[in-house]
Amino acid sequence: MESKAYPHIGETLYSETLPNGLRLRVIPKRGFRSAYAAFATNYGGCHRRFTVDGRRAETPAGVAHYLEHKMFDLPEGDNAVDLLTANGADPNAFTSDSITCYYFECTEHFEENLRLLLHFVSTPYFTEETVQKERGIISQEIQGSEDSPYSAVYENLLRQLYAAHPIRDRVLGTVESIARITAETLYDCHRVFYAPCNMCLCVEGDVDPEEIAHIAREELPQEQGSVPTADFGEAESPLPLERLHREQMDVSAPQFLIGAKLAPAPAGEDALRQRLVSALSLRLLLGASSDFYNRLYAQGLLNRDFDAEIEFGAGVATLLIGGESEDPLAVLRALEEELARVNREGLDKARFERAKRASFGARLRGLEDFESVCLSLAEGIFQGFCALDATELLQSVSCEECEAFLRQLSPERLAISIIEPRRT
């Protein structure tokens, strides 16, 4: 295995691509009791149209999430969650727009649990009867999300921003779309997207990197398979379809999300740099120590739930700024005014340097979270960068780059989604 030392953060990363195409990343942490493993596939809710081996395919919304649910069933009749839990592990999984990840954390029996993780994720077992039973469970999950104001404000915003990209559709799918999912659908998508060449394994803890690689070689299929090519549709206009959307639900105070669609950087170091620049820019403009946040907090327009981030994945980058406010449109107007001021005057250089130091400190503290590190490594693998390079790359980010990023956020590119209390 190749190793790379990161002396400025006190870490060493071991990397290897196995003969079957699996990308492996291991960070040994000597003396730590806990260990964490994330086994991820470059397959999420947006991967509905794709090409593999020259063949085009289109699947219903919700297949990636449905497949995640069913992967825990083993041919022997056991459930992988039960087996891992009985062996001292804390397992779980998630499906996002861009990836599906299976993971666990434990303080003992790590190698046994890792073998089980790799075994059940690479061993599909479905019947029409079990698929039909799961359909009812997922339908209830979909119906529950429809009653959630937090889901509604987010999903409405995505439909305001995007005209055709599959990010418009729920990762869960709809009751109608999942009715078209069969055992054959799940087997076909597992064969395409769960090929080792489309996956990665990231591990952190008091482990031996060579032993992790040995276990992966033993437990996973030897065939490399073919990497599928996703089709997310034509490039979108930078302008939203609808700037303002209101909906009434059972909430005590209005919930809002302000958003914009941005052009994602190409895969590689540029993609990592874009993440660093955007995060630092939002910290400067809207963070807890910013003039904007403190002024609107003092006016009672914002509370501690206010947050701002960029979601990257599935070929898009989406700005999300939101929380709770008695007057969301006043927040939007204040944001537009603050962006115009920065465009005229630029960012304060002293504040920029303080924000960069704070961001560096936050990233150092984040290295103590094994889950965050492993998931960041997995995301980076699929986007062509190494997440551990972030702390060093951050040092080269300039104030001018942040100013250029914020200049993109012109008023005509911003949309706002609002969930209001029902009128009585």
Coordinates of N, CA and C in Angstrom, one line a residue, residues 157-259:
L157 N -37.8 24.2 -2.6 CA -36.7 25.0 -3.1 C -36.0 24.3 -4.3
L158 N -35.8 23.0 -4.2 CA -35.1 22.3 -5.3 C -35.9 22.4 -6.6
R159 N -37.3 22.3 -6.4 CA -38.1 22.4 -7.6 C -38.2 23.8 -8.1
Q160 N -38.0 24.8 -7.3 CA -37.9 26.2 -7.7 C -36.6 26.4 -8.5
L161 N -35.6 25.8 -8.1 CA -34.3 26.0 -8.7 C -34.0 25.3 -10.0
Y162 N -34.4 24.0 -10.0 CA -34.0 23.1 -11.1 C -35.2 22.7 -12.0
A163 N -34.9 22.8 -13.3 CA -36.0 22.6 -14.3 C -36.1 21.1 -14.6
A164 N -35.0 20.3 -14.7 CA -35.1 18.9 -15.1 C -34.2 18.0 -14.4
H165 N -33.1 18.5 -13.7 CA -32.2 17.6 -13.0 C -32.9 16.8 -12.0
P166 N -32.5 15.5 -12.0 CA -33.2 14.5 -11.0 C -33.1 14.9 -9.6
I167 N -32.3 15.9 -9.2 CA -32.3 16.4 -7.8 C -33.7 17.0 -7.4
R168 N -34.5 17.3 -8.4 CA -35.8 17.8 -8.1 C -36.7 16.7 -7.4
D169 N -36.3 15.4 -7.6 CA -37.2 14.3 -7.1 C -36.6 13.8 -5.8
R170 N -37.4 13.4 -4.9 CA -37.0 12.9 -3.6 C -36.1 11.6 -3.8
V171 N -35.1 11.5 -2.9 CA -34.3 10.3 -2.9 C -35.2 9.1 -2.5
L172 N -36.2 9.3 -1.7 CA -37.1 8.2 -1.4 C -38.0 7.8 -2.5
G173 N -38.2 8.7 -3.5 CA -39.1 8.4 -4.6 C -40.5 8.8 -4.1
T174 N -41.5 8.4 -4.9 CA -42.9 8.6 -4.5 C -43.6 7.2 -4.4
V175 N -44.8 7.2 -3.8 CA -45.5 6.0 -3.6 C -45.7 5.3 -5.0
E176 N -46.0 6.2 -6.0 CA -46.2 5.7 -7.4 C -45.0 5.1 -8.0
S177 N -43.8 5.8 -7.8 CA -42.6 5.4 -8.5 C -42.1 4.1 -7.9
I178 N -42.1 3.9 -6.5 CA -41.6 2.7 -6.0 C -42.5 1.5 -6.2
A179 N -43.7 1.7 -6.7 CA -44.6 0.6 -7.0 C -44.1 -0.1 -8.3
R180 N -43.2 0.6 -9.0 CA -42.7 0.0 -10.3 C -41.3 -0.7 -10.0
I181 N -40.9 -0.7 -8.8 CA -39.6 -1.4 -8.4 C -39.8 -2.8 -8.1
T182 N -39.1 -3.7 -8.8 CA -39.2 -5.1 -8.6 C -37.9 -5.7 -8.1
A183 N -37.9 -7.0 -7.7 CA -36.6 -7.6 -7.4 C -35.6 -7.6 -8.5
E184 N -36.1 -7.7 -9.7 CA -35.2 -7.7 -10.9 C -34.6 -6.3 -11.0
T185 N -35.4 -5.2 -10.8 CA -34.8 -3.9 -10.8 C -33.7 -3.7 -9.8
L186 N -33.9 -4.3 -8.6 CA -32.8 -4.2 -7.5 C -31.6 -5.0 -7.9
Y187 N -31.8 -6.2 -8.4 CA -30.6 -7.0 -8.8 C -29.8 -6.3 -9.9
D188 N -30.6 -5.7 -10.9 CA -29.9 -5.0 -12.0 C -29.1 -3.9 -11.5
C189 N -29.6 -3.0 -10.7 CA -28.9 -1.9 -10.2 C -27.8 -2.2 -9.2
H190 N -28.0 -3.3 -8.5 CA -26.9 -3.7 -7.6 C -25.7 -4.2 -8.5
R191 N -26.0 -4.9 -9.5 CA -24.9 -5.4 -10.4 C -24.1 -4.3 -11.0
V192 N -24.8 -3.2 -11.4 CA -24.2 -2.1 -12.1 C -23.4 -1.2 -11.1
F193 N -24.1 -0.8 -10.0 CA -23.6 0.3 -9.1 C -22.8 -0.3 -7.9
Y194 N -23.0 -1.5 -7.6 CA -22.2 -2.1 -6.5 C -21.0 -2.9 -6.9
A195 N -20.6 -2.7 -8.2 CA -19.4 -3.3 -8.6 C -18.2 -2.7 -7.9
P196 N -17.2 -3.4 -7.4 CA -16.1 -2.9 -6.6 C -15.5 -1.6 -7.3
C197 N -15.4 -1.6 -8.6 CA -14.8 -0.4 -9.2 C -15.6 0.9 -9.1
N198 N -16.8 0.8 -8.6 CA -17.7 1.9 -8.4 C -17.8 2.2 -6.9
M199 N -17.0 1.6 -6.1 CA -17.1 1.7 -4.6 C -15.8 2.1 -4.0
C200 N -15.9 2.4 -2.7 CA -14.7 2.6 -1.9 C -14.9 2.2 -0.5
L201 N -13.8 1.9 0.2 CA -13.8 1.5 1.6 C -12.9 2.4 2.4
C202 N -13.4 3.1 3.4 CA -12.6 4.0 4.2 C -12.7 3.6 5.7
V203 N -11.5 3.5 6.3 CA -11.4 2.9 7.7 C -10.5 3.8 8.5
E204 N -10.9 4.1 9.7 CA -10.1 4.8 10.7 C -10.1 4.1 12.0
G205 N -9.0 4.0 12.7 CA -8.9 3.4 14.0 C -7.6 2.7 14.2
D206 N -7.5 1.9 15.3 CA -6.3 1.2 15.6 C -6.3 -0.1 14.8
V207 N -6.0 0.0 13.5 CA -6.1 -1.1 12.6 C -4.8 -1.2 11.8
D208 N -4.6 -2.4 11.2 CA -3.5 -2.6 10.3 C -3.9 -2.5 8.9
P209 N -3.4 -1.5 8.1 CA -3.9 -1.2 6.8 C -3.8 -2.5 5.9
E210 N -2.7 -3.2 6.0 CA -2.5 -4.4 5.2 C -3.5 -5.5 5.5
E211 N -3.9 -5.6 6.7 CA -4.9 -6.6 7.1 C -6.3 -6.1 6.5
I212 N -6.6 -4.8 6.5 CA -7.8 -4.3 5.9 C -7.9 -4.7 4.5
A213 N -6.8 -4.5 3.8 CA -6.7 -4.8 2.3 C -6.9 -6.3 2.1
H214 N -6.3 -7.1 3.0 CA -6.4 -8.6 2.9 C -7.8 -9.0 3.1
I215 N -8.5 -8.5 4.0 CA -9.9 -8.8 4.3 C -10.8 -8.4 3.0
A216 N -10.5 -7.2 2.5 CA -11.3 -6.8 1.3 C -11.1 -7.7 0.1
R217 N -9.8 -8.2 -0.1 CA -9.6 -9.1 -1.2 C -10.3 -10.4 -1.0
E218 N -10.4 -10.9 0.2 CA -11.0 -12.2 0.5 C -12.6 -12.1 0.4
E219 N -13.2 -11.0 0.9 CA -14.6 -10.9 1.0 C -15.3 -10.4 -0.2
L220 N -14.6 -9.6 -1.1 CA -15.3 -9.0 -2.2 C -15.1 -9.8 -3.5
P221 N -16.1 -9.6 -4.4 CA -15.9 -10.2 -5.8 C -14.6 -9.8 -6.4
Q222 N -14.0 -10.8 -7.2 CA -12.8 -10.5 -7.9 C -13.0 -9.7 -9.2
E223 N -14.2 -9.8 -9.7 CA -14.4 -9.2 -11.0 C -14.5 -7.7 -10.8
Q224 N -13.9 -6.9 -11.8 CA -13.8 -5.5 -11.6 C -15.2 -4.9 -12.0
G225 N -15.8 -5.4 -13.1 CA -17.0 -4.8 -13.5 C -16.7 -3.5 -14.4
S226 N -17.8 -2.8 -14.7 CA -17.7 -1.6 -15.5 C -18.2 -0.4 -14.8
V227 N -17.6 0.7 -14.9 CA -18.0 1.9 -14.2 C -19.2 2.6 -15.0
P228 N -20.4 2.7 -14.4 CA -21.5 3.3 -15.1 C -21.3 4.8 -15.3
T229 N -21.9 5.4 -16.3 CA -21.9 6.8 -16.5 C -23.3 7.4 -16.3
A230 N -23.4 8.3 -15.3 CA -24.7 8.8 -15.0 C -25.1 9.9 -16.0
D231 N -26.4 10.0 -16.3 CA -26.9 11.1 -17.2 C -27.9 11.9 -16.3
F232 N -27.4 13.2 -16.0 CA -28.2 14.1 -15.2 C -29.0 15.1 -16.0
G233 N -28.9 14.9 -17.3 CA -29.6 15.8 -18.2 C -28.8 17.0 -18.7
E234 N -29.5 17.9 -19.4 CA -28.8 19.1 -20.0 C -28.4 20.1 -18.9
A235 N -27.4 20.9 -19.2 CA -27.0 21.9 -18.3 C -28.1 22.9 -18.0
E236 N -28.3 23.3 -16.8 CA -29.4 24.2 -16.4 C -29.0 25.7 -16.5
S237 N -30.0 26.5 -16.7 CA -29.8 27.9 -16.6 C -29.4 28.3 -15.2
P238 N -28.6 29.3 -15.0 CA -28.3 29.8 -13.6 C -29.4 30.4 -12.9
L239 N -30.5 30.7 -13.6 CA -31.6 31.4 -13.0 C -32.7 30.4 -12.5
P240 N -33.3 30.6 -11.4 CA -34.4 29.7 -10.9 C -35.6 29.8 -11.7
L241 N -36.4 28.7 -11.7 CA -37.7 28.7 -12.4 C -38.7 29.6 -11.7
E242 N -38.6 29.7 -10.3 CA -39.6 30.4 -9.5 C -38.8 31.0 -8.3
R243 N -38.9 32.3 -8.1 CA -38.1 33.0 -7.1 C -38.8 32.8 -5.7
L244 N -40.1 32.8 -5.7 CA -40.8 32.7 -4.4 C -41.9 31.6 -4.4
H245 N -41.8 30.8 -3.3 CA -42.9 29.8 -3.2 C -43.3 29.7 -1.7
R246 N -44.6 29.8 -1.5 CA -45.2 29.7 -0.2 C -46.1 28.5 0.0
E247 N -46.0 27.9 1.2 CA -46.9 26.8 1.5 C -47.3 26.9 3.0
Q248 N -48.5 26.5 3.3 CA -48.9 26.5 4.7 C -48.9 25.1 5.2
M249 N -48.4 25.0 6.5 CA -48.3 23.7 7.1 C -48.5 23.9 8.6
D250 N -48.5 22.9 9.4 CA -48.6 23.0 10.9 C -47.2 23.3 11.5
V251 N -46.9 24.6 11.5 CA -45.6 25.0 12.1 C -46.0 26.2 13.0
S252 N -45.1 26.4 14.0 CA -45.4 27.5 15.0 C -44.9 28.8 14.5
A253 N -43.8 28.8 13.6 CA -43.3 30.0 13.0 C -42.8 29.6 11.6
P254 N -42.7 30.6 10.8 CA -42.3 30.4 9.4 C -40.9 29.7 9.3
Q255 N -40.8 28.7 8.4 CA -39.5 28.1 8.1 C -39.1 28.6 6.7
F256 N -37.9 28.9 6.4 CA -37.5 29.3 5.1 C -36.2 28.8 4.7
L257 N -36.0 28.7 3.3 CA -34.7 28.4 2.7 C -34.5 29.3 1.5
I258 N -33.4 29.9 1.5 CA -32.9 30.7 0.4 C -31.9 29.9 -0.4
G259 N -32.0 29.8 -1.7 CA -31.1 29.0 -2.4 C -30.7 29.6 -3.8

